[in-house]
Coordinates of C-alpha atoms and ligand atoms in Angstrom, one line a residue:
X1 CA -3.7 -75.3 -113.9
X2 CA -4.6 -74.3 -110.2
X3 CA -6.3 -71.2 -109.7
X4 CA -3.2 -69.3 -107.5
X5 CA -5.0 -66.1 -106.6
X6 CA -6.5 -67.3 -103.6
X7 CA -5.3 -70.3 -102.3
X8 CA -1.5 -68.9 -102.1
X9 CA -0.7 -68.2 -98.1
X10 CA 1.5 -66.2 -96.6
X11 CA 3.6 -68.6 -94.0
X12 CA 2.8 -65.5 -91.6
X13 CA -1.0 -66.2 -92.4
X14 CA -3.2 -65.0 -89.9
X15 CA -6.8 -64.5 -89.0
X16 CA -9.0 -62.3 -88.2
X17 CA -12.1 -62.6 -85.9
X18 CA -15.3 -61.0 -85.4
X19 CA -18.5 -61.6 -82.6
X20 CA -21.6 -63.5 -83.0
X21 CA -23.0 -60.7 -83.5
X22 CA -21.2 -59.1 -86.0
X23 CA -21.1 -62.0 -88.0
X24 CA -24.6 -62.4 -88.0
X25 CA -25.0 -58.9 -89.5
X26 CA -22.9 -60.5 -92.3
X27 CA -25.2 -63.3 -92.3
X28 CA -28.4 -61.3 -93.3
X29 CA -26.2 -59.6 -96.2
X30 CA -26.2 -62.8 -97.4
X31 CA -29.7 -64.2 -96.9
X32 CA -28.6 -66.5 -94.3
X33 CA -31.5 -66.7 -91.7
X34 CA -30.8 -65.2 -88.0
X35 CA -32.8 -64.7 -85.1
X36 CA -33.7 -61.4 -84.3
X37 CA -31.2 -59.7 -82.1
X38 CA -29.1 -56.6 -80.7
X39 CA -26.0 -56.1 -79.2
X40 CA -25.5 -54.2 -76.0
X41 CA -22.8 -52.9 -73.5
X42 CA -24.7 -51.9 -70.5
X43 CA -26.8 -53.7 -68.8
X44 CA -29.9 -51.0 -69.0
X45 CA -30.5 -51.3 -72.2
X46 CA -31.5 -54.9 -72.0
X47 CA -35.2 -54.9 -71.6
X48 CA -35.9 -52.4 -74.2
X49 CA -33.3 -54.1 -76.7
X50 CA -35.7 -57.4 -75.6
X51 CA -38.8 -55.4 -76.2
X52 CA -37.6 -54.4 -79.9
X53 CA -37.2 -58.0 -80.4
X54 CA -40.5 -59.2 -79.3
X55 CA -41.3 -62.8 -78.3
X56 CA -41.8 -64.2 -75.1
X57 CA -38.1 -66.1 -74.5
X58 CA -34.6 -64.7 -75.0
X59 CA -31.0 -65.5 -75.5
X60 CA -28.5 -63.6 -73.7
X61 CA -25.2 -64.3 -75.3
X62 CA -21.6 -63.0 -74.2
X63 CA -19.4 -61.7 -76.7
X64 CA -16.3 -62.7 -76.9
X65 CA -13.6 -63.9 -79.6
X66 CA -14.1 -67.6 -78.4
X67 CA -16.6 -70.3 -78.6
X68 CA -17.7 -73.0 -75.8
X69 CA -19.8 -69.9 -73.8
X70 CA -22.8 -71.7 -73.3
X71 CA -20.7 -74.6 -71.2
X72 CA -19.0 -71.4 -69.7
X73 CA -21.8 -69.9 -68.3
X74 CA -22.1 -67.2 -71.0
X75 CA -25.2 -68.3 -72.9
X76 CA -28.5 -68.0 -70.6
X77 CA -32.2 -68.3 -71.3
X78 CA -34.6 -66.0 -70.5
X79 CA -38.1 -66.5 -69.8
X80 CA -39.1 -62.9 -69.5
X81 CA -37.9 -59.3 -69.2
X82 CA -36.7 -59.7 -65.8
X83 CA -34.9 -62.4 -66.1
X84 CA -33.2 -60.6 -69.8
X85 CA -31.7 -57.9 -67.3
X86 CA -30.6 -60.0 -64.6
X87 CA -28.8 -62.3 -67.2
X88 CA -27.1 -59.0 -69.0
X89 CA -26.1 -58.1 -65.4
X90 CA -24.5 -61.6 -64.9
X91 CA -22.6 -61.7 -68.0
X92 CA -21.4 -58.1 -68.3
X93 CA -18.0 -57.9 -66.9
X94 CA -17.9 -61.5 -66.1
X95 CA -14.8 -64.0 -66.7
X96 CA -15.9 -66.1 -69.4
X97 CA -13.7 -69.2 -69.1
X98 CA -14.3 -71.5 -72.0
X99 CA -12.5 -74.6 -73.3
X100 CA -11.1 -71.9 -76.1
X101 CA -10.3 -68.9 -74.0
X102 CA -7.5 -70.9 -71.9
X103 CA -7.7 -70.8 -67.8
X104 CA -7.4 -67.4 -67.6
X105 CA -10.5 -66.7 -69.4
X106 CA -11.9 -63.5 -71.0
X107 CA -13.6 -60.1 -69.9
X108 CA -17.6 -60.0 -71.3
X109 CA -18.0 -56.6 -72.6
X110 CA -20.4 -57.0 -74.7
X111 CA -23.7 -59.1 -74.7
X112 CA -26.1 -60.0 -77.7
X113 CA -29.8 -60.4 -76.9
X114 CA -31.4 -62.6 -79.4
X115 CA -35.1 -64.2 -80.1
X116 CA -35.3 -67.6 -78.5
X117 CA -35.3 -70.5 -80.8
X118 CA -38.0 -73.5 -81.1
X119 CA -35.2 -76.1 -81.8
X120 CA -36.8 -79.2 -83.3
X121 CA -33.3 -80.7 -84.7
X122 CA -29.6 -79.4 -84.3
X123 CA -27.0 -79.7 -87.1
X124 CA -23.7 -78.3 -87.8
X125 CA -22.8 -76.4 -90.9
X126 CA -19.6 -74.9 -91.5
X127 CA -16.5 -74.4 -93.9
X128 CA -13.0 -74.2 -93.9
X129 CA -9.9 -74.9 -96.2
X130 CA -9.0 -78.2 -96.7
X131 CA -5.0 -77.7 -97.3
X132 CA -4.5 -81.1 -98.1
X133 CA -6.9 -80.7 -101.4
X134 CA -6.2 -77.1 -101.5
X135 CA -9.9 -76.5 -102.1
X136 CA -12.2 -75.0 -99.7
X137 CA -14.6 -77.9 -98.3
X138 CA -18.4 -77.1 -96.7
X139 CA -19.4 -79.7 -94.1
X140 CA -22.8 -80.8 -92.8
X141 CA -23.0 -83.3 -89.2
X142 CA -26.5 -84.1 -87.7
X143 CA -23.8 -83.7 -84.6
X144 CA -25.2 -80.1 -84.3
X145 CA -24.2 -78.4 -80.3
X146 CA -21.5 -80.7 -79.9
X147 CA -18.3 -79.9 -80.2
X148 CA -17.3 -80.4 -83.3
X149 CA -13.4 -81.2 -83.0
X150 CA -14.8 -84.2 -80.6
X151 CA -17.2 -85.6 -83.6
X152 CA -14.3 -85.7 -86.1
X153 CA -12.3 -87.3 -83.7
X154 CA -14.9 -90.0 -82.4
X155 CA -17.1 -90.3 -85.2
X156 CA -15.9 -88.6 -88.3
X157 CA -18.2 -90.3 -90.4
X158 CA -20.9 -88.3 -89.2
X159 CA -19.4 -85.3 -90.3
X160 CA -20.3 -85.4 -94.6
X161 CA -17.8 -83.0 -96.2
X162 CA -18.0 -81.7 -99.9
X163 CA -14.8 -80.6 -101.9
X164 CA -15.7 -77.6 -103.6
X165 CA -14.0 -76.3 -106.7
X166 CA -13.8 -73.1 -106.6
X167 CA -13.3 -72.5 -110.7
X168 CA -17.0 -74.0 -110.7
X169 CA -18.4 -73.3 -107.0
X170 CA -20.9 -75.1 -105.0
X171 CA -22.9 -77.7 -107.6
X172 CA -26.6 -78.3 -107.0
X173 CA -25.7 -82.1 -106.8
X174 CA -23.1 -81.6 -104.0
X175 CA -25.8 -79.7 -101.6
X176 CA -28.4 -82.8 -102.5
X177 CA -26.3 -85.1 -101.4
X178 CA -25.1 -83.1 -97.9
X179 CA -29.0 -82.8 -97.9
X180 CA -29.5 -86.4 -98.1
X181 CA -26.6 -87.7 -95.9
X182 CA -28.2 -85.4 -92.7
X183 CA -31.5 -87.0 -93.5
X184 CA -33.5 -84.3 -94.3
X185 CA -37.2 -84.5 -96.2
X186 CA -38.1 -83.4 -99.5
X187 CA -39.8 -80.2 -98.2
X188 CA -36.9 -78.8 -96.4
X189 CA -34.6 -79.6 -99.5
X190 CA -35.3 -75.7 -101.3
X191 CA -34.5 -73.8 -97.6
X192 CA -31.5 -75.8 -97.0
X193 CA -30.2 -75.4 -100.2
X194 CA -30.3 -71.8 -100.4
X195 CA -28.7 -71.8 -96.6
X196 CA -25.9 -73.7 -98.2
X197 CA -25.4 -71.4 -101.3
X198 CA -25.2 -68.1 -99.5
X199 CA -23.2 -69.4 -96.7
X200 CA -20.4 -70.7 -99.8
X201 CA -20.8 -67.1 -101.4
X202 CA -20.5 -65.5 -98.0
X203 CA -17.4 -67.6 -97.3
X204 CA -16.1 -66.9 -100.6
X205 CA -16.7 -63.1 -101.2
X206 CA -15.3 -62.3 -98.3
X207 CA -11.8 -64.2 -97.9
X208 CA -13.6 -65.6 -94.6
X209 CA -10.4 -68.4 -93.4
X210 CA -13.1 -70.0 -91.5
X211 CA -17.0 -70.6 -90.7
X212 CA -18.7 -72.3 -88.4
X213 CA -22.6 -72.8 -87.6
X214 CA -22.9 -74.7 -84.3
X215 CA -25.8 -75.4 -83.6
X216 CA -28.0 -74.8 -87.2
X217 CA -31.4 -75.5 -86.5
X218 CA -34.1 -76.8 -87.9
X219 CA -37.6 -75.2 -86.6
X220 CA -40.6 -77.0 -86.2
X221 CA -42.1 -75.4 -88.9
X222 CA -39.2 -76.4 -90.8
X223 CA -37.1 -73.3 -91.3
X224 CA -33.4 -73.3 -90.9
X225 CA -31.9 -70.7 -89.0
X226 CA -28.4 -70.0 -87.7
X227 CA -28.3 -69.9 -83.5
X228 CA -24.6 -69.5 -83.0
X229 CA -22.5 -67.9 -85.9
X230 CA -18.4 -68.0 -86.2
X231 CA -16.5 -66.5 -88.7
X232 CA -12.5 -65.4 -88.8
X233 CA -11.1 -63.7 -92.2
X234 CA -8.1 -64.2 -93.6
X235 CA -6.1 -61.5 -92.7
X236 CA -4.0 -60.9 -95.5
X237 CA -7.3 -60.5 -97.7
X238 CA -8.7 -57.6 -95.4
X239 CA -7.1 -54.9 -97.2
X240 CA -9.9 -55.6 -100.3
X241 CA -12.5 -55.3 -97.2
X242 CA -12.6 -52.4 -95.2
X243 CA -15.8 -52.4 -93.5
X244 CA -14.8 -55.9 -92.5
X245 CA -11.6 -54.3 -90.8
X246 CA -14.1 -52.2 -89.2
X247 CA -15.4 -55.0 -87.3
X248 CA -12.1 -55.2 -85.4
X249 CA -12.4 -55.0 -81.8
X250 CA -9.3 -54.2 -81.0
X251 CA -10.0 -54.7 -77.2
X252 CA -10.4 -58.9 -77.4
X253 CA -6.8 -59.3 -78.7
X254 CA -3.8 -59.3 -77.0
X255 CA -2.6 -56.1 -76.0
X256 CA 1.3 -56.9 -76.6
X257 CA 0.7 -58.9 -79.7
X258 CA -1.0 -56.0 -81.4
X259 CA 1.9 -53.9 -80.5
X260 CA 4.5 -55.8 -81.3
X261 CA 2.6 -56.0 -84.9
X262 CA 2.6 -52.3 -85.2
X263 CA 6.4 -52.3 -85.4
X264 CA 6.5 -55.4 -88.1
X265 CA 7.5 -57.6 -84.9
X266 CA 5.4 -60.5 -84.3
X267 CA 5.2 -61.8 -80.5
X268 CA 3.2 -64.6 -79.4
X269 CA 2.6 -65.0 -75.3
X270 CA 2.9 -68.1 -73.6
X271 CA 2.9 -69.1 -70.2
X272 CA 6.4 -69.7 -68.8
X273 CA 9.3 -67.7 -67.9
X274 CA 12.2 -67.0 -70.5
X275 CA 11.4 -64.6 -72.7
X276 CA 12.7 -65.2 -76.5
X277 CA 14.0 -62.9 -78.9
X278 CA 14.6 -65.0 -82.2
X279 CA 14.8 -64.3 -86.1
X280 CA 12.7 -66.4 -88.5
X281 CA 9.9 -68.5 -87.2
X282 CA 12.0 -71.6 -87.5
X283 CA 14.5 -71.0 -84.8
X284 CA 11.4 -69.6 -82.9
X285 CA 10.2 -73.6 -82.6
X286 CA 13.2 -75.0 -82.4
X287 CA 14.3 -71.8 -79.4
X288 CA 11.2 -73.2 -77.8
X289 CA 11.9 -77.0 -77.7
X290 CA 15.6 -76.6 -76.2
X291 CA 14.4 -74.5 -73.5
X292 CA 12.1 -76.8 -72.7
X293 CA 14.2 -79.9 -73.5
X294 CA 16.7 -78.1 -70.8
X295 CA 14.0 -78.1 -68.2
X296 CA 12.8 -74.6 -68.8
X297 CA 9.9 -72.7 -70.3
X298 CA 9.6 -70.2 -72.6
X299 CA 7.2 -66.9 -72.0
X300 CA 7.0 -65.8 -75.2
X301 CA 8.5 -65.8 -79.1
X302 CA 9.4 -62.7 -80.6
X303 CA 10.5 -62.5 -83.9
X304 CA 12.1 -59.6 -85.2
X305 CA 12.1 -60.9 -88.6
X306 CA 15.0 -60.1 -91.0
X307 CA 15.6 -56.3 -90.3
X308 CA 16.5 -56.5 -86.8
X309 CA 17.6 -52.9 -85.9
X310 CA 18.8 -51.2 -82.5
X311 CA 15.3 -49.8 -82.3
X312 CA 13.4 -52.9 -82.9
X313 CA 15.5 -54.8 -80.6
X314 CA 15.1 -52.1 -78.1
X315 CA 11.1 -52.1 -79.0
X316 CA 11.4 -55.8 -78.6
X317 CA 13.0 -55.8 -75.4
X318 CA 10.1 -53.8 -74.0
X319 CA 7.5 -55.4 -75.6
X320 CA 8.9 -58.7 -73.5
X321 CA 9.5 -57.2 -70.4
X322 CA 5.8 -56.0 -70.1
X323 CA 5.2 -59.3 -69.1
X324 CA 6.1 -60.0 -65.5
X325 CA 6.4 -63.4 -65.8
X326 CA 9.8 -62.6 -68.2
X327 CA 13.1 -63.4 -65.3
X328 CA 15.3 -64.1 -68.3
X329 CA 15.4 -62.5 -72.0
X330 CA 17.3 -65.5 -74.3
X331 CA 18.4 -63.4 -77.8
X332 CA 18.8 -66.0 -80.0
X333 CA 19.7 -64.8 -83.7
X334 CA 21.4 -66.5 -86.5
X335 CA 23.2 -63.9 -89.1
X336 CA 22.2 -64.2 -92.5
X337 CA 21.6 -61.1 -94.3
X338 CA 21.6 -59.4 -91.2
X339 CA 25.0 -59.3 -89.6
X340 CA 25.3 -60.2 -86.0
X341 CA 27.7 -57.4 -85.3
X342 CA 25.2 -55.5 -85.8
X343 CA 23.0 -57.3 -83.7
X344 CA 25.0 -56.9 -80.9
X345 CA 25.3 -53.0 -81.1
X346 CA 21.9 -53.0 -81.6
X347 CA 21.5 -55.2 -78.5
X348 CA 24.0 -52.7 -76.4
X349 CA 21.7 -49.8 -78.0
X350 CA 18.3 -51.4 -77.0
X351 CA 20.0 -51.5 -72.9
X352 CA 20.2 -48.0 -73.4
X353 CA 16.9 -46.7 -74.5
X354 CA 15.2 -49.7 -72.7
X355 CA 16.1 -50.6 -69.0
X356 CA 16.6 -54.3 -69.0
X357 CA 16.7 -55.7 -65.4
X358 CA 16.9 -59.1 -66.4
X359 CA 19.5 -61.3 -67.2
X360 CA 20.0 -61.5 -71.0
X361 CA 21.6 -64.0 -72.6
X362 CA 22.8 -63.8 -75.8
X363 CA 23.3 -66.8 -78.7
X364 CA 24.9 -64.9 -82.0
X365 CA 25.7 -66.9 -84.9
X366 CA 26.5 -67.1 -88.3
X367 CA 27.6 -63.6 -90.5
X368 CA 30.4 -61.7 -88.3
X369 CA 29.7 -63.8 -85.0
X370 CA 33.4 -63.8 -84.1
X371 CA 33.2 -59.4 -84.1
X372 CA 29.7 -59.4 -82.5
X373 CA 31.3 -61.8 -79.2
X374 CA 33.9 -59.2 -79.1
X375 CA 32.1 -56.3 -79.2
X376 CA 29.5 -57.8 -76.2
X377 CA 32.5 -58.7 -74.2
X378 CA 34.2 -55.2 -74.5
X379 CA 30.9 -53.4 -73.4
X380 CA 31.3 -55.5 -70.2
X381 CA 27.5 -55.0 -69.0
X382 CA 26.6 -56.8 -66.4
X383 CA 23.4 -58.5 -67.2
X384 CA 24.8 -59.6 -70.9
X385 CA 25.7 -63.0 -70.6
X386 CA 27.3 -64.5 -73.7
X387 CA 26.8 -68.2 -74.6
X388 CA 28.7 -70.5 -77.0
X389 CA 25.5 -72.1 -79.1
X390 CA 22.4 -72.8 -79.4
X391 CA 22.1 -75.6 -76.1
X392 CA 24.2 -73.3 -74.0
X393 CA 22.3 -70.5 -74.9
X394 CA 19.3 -72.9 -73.9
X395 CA 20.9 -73.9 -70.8
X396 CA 22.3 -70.4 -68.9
X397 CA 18.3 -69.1 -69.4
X398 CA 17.3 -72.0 -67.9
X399 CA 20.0 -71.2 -65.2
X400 CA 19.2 -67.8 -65.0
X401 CA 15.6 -68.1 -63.8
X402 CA 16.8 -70.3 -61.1
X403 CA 16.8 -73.5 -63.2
X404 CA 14.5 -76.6 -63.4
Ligands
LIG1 P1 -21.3 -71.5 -77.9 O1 -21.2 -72.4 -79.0 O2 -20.3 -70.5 -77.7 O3 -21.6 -72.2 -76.6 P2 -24.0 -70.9 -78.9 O4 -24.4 -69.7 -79.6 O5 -23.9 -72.1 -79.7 O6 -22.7 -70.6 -78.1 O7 -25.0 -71.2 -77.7 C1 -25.0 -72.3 -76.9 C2 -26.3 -73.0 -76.9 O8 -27.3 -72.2 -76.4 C3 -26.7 -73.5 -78.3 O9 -26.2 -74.7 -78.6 C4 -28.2 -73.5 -78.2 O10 -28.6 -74.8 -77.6 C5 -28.5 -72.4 -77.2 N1 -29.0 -71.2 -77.8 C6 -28.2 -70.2 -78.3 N2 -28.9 -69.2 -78.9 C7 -30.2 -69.6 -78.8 C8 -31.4 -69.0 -79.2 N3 -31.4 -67.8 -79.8 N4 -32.6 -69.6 -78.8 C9 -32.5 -70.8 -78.2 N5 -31.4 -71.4 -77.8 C10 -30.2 -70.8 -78.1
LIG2 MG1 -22.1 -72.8 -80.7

């Protein structure tokens, strides 16, 4: 029998993620070595938080919820305590546009100072869940500071993967053999195989979704140690975790998204023009692919789920128009439980607490679509246009923002 209580997902899974730094103050819980560091938010603080470190070379690190900084610009090298504050400067308030943060990149507002490392050898280390096997699956590369996605695609057998069952956890012989694979020596078998351990128990006591160590190094004097440190949660765990929760920084998500989530919507930006207003995150894809098969591109999905009511479609409405991208609002909603008479009062409701200056057009189907065209024709408001199905629907939004 499979063990159900963790590996059953919600289809609205989602993750949450933390810094470098605070997953690193995870890491030590665990006994997973770290460099020395501190987190800081203005730029004064840097030599002193360099000082409390000690050494004589530094890492100053932006902070953000995406990885690829050091390509970016956001991971410098300090040779002394000069050079720590100039570096802070630099990267406070900077852009940071990574391969993960998307062209319009991210603001740095915070910056971790860390002890610099001796690297003698790179690896990767990290762990994920392996749907297909519905087990969670560590993996070791010698591929270390690369990026990863590029190894498994270019050379995937240098990434050594063990299937871990979780009724009987990580075995002795499964780390030996990752040990072996990644050619490591008899005398660095007892470090990395405590490394391994606690980075499973981490992953596993804390409903982490995902965690990545890239690079894991190997010192000189042969000590493993975790340089860059990535862990996400899975979301629908965190109520069993509350200081977790606490690591939350609200101010690296997406300011609408988290909105829309306070109101049990879920809205998901995008970079093109028609907003969508859909029910059920299947006709959110397939809304999607006819606007673009029609030439168009959508802004946005925003599901209102199965409880569509004048408010949330009002709430909805100006969660979408926030973005001044939006020229056309497409309402796309098939009736099931919820009726789309309804729908359409609700629609007429939402123009009146929310001042929609766009064209909307409106696809209602299924449960009491006949009564819901009526009642949108009778209103008679200007900027309602009413379309026959799904591709017409597709087609006047495309229209409406001035077409392909
Ligand atoms: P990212 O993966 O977002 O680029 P990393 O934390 O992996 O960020 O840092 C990028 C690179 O900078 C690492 O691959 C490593 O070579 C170097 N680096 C990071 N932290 C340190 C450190 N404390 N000491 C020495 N080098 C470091
Ligand atoms: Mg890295």
């Amino acid at each position: 029998m499979k063990p159900a209580f963790i590996f059953i997902k919600n289809q609205k899974e989602k993750i949450m993620k933390i810094h470098e730094y605070q997953a690193k103050e995870l890491f030590v819980k665990y006994g997973i070595p770290i460099p020395l560091g501190k987190m800081i938010q203005n730029p004064e603080e840097a030599k002193e938080a360099a000082k409390e470190i000690g050494g004589g070379i530094w890492a100053v690190k932006a902070q953000i919820h995406a990885g690829g900084r050091g390509k970016g610009g956001g991971v410098k090298l300090a040779k002394n305590l000069t050079e720590v504050k100039e570096y802070a400067e630099e990267i406070l308030g900077m852009n940071l546009i990574t391969a993960q943060t998307g062209p319009e990149g991210q603001l740095v507002r915070k910056v971790y100072i860390e002890g610099g490392v001796d690297i003698a050898k790179e690896f990767y280390m990290g762990m994920v869940l392996d749907r297909a096997s519905e087990v969670p699956v560590m993996m070791v590369s010698t591929e270390g500071g690369m990026e990863i996605e590029k190894v498994a695609a270019e050379t995937p057998e240098k990434i050594i993967k063990a299937k871990i069952d979780p009724l009987f956890g990580l075995q002795s012989f499964q780390i030996m053999e990752m040990a072996y694979k990644i050619g490591l020596h008899k005398s660095q078998m007892k470090e990395f195989y405590f490394f391994a351990k606690n980075l499973y128990d981490l992953y596993m006591d804390l409903n982490a979704d995902i965690v990545e160590i890239n690079p894991l190094v190997l010192t000189a004097d042969d000590k493993f140690i975790a340089l860059d440190a990535k862990v996400a949660f899975d979301d629908n765990a965190m109520f069993k975790h509350k200081d977790i929760v606490e690591m939350r920084d609200f101010a690296e998500e997406e300011p609408a998204e988290l909105e829309a989530g306070k109101y049990g919507l879920s809205y998901v930006k995008l970079d093109g023009n028609v907003g969508c207003m859909v029910n059920g995150a299947g006709l959110a894809m397939s809304t999607m692919d006819i606007i673009k098969h029609e030439g168009g591109n959508p802004a946005n999905f925003l599901d209102v789920g199965g409880a569509a009511s004048p408010s949330t479609v009002a709430k909805g409405f100006e969660i979408i128009l926030k973005d001044p991208n939006v020229k056309a609002i497409f309402v796309n909603i098939f009736g099931g439980i919820v009726r789309c008479d309804r729908i359409a009062n609700g629609i007429l409701e939402a123009t009146k607490i929310t001042e929609v200056n766009v064209p909307i057009i409106v696809r209602l189907d299924g449960t009491n679509a006949e009564e819901a065209a009526i009642i949108l024709k009778e209103a008679n408001i200007e900027n309602i246009i009413t379309a026959v199905d799904l591709a017409d629907g597709a087609k006047l939004s495309v229209e409406a923002v001035g077409g392909k």
